[in-house]
C-alpha positions as MATLAB code, in Angstrom:
seq = 'XXXXXXXXXXXXXXXXXXXXXXXXXXXXXXXXXXXXXXXXXXXXXXXXXXXXXXXXXXXXXXXXXXXXXXXXXXXXXXXXXXXXXXXXXXXXXXXXXXXXXXXXXXXXXXXXXXXXXXXXXXXXXXXXXXXXXXXXXXXXXXXXXX';
ca = [
      -8.872   -5.927  -16.529;
     -11.678   -5.237  -14.052;
     -11.775   -1.943  -12.191;
     -13.650   -1.352   -9.053;
     -14.956    2.157   -8.263;
     -13.551    3.598   -5.019;
     -15.868    5.669   -2.821;
     -15.077    7.408    0.387;
     -16.729    4.480    2.348;
     -14.708    2.032    0.233;
     -11.378    3.750    0.877;
     -12.166    3.818    4.647;
     -13.076   -0.043    4.485;
      -9.725   -0.685    2.788;
      -7.676    1.408    5.360;
      -9.458   -0.435    8.181;
      -8.832   -3.870    6.473;
      -5.149   -2.822    6.267;
      -4.970   -1.879    9.810;
      -6.401   -5.306   10.787;
      -3.277   -6.893    9.467;
      -0.792   -4.090   10.231;
      -1.959   -3.828   13.911;
       0.142   -6.598   15.349;
       3.512   -5.254   13.815;
       2.934   -1.604   14.706;
       5.149   -0.121   17.264;
       2.357    2.068   18.616;
      -0.995    0.992   20.198;
      -3.634    2.693   18.283;
      -7.418    3.232   19.574;
     -10.245    5.553   19.142;
     -11.466    7.594   22.285;
     -14.534    6.500   24.166;
     -17.715    8.157   22.822;
     -16.180    8.669   19.337;
     -17.506    5.566   17.592;
     -18.904    7.607   14.761;
     -15.877    9.930   14.192;
     -13.572    9.112   11.411;
      -9.990    7.914   12.259;
      -7.595   10.005   10.093;
      -4.442    8.529    8.812;
      -1.341    9.640   10.518;
       2.495    9.635    9.982;
       4.932    9.370   12.908;
       8.540   10.206   12.614;
      11.009   10.223   15.581;
      14.056   12.225   16.368;
      16.237   12.307   19.694;
      14.256   15.131   21.064;
      10.658   14.658   19.788;
       8.072   12.863   17.699;
       6.543   14.522   14.630;
       2.987   13.410   13.934;
       1.101   14.492   10.776;
      -2.702   13.923   10.314;
      -5.032   14.942    7.517;
      -8.113   16.863    8.975;
      -9.728   18.370    5.808;
     -12.333   21.198    6.464;
     -11.507   21.551   10.153;
     -10.708   25.083   11.724;
      -8.033   25.296   14.292;
     -10.536   26.394   16.940;
     -12.233   23.102   16.419;
      -9.217   20.823   17.158;
      -8.587   19.291   20.652;
      -5.210   17.809   21.301;
      -4.608   16.363   24.709;
      -1.397   14.701   26.215;
      -1.564   12.400   29.163;
       1.813   10.839   29.864;
       2.561    8.788   26.722;
      -1.037    8.947   25.434;
      -1.946   11.463   22.708;
      -5.631   12.128   21.899;
      -6.824   14.180   18.924;
     -10.462   15.210   18.370;
     -11.701   17.592   15.661;
     -14.975   18.624   13.887;
     -15.547   20.118   10.630;
     -18.407   22.365    9.925;
     -21.283   21.394    7.493;
     -21.164   23.146    4.318;
     -24.068   25.075    3.384;
     -23.450   26.977    0.030;
     -27.054   27.145   -0.956;
     -28.470   30.423   -2.205;
     -32.223   31.444   -1.854;
     -34.187   29.774   -4.590;
     -31.698   26.991   -5.299;
     -32.476   23.446   -4.863;
     -29.958   20.888   -3.863;
     -29.533   18.007   -6.403;
     -26.601   16.244   -4.904;
     -25.102   16.612   -1.263;
     -22.021   14.646   -0.608;
     -20.043   17.017    1.431;
     -21.217   17.045    5.160;
     -19.739   17.888    8.486;
     -17.490   15.362   10.020;
     -15.886   14.568   13.330;
     -12.496   12.986   13.573;
     -10.913   11.127   16.557;
      -7.539    9.354   17.032;
      -5.623    8.280   20.049;
      -2.320    6.619   20.278;
       0.367    5.756   22.759;
       4.071    6.494   22.127;
       6.915    4.696   23.773;
       8.322    7.660   25.751;
       6.397   10.056   27.997;
       5.852   13.548   26.481;
       6.372   17.157   27.739;
       3.156   19.021   26.935;
       4.681   22.306   27.650;
       7.196   22.023   24.942;
       4.982   20.571   22.430;
       3.607   22.411   19.543;
       0.525   21.832   17.228;
      -0.083   23.446   13.792;
      -2.978   23.270   11.414;
      -2.292   24.409    7.911;
      -4.238   23.618    4.815;
      -6.046   20.724    6.496;
      -2.931   19.084    7.834;
      -2.367   18.903   11.547;
       1.324   18.710   12.451;
       2.194   17.907   16.081;
       5.876   18.237   17.514;
       5.650   16.161   20.656;
       8.610   16.829   22.875;
       9.952   13.846   24.842;
      10.464   13.859   28.608;
      10.601   11.184   31.438;
       7.572   12.093   33.596;
       4.133   13.604   32.315;
       0.988   15.202   33.582;
      -2.460   15.390   31.684;
      -2.676   18.733   29.666;
      -4.033   20.295   26.462;
      -1.897   22.109   23.945;
      -3.248   24.869   21.827;
      -3.357   24.576   17.796;
      -1.633   27.410   16.054;
];
C-alpha cells in the first residue's frame, strides 16, 4: 500500500478539488468576498429548521473581536483574522515556525432572506455558530459575535 503524507496545503487542495465537483450539486451559491483572495475558506455545515438556519464554521485561533459577520438579504459574509503566535523568549532561536496568523473569508447565499436583528453568532473553542433567523425582507446589517 502507498501512503501520501497530508500537509495543510494538501488538505486545502483536496477540499478545493472536492468543491469543484460538489459545486453543481450544492443548494447554496458559495463564493469568497472581493479582496479576500489570500484568505482561507473555512469549511462549513448548514442545517435548516422552520425558523432559522444553523451554520457552523471552524475558525481556529480567532478571537471573537476579530470576527465580522454581515447579512445582506440572503447573503451572509464572514471575515476573520487570527493573530500571529509569538511564543519566543529572549535568547531563544526559532528552529521551525509552521504556525502563523491566518485570515478567513467565506460568503454564501441562502434560499430565504434573513432577519439580522434576531440572528445570533457565537464563537466557542474556535467554532463559529450562526443562528440565522428567516424572514421575507432584509436590509444590510452586521451582527455581533458573543
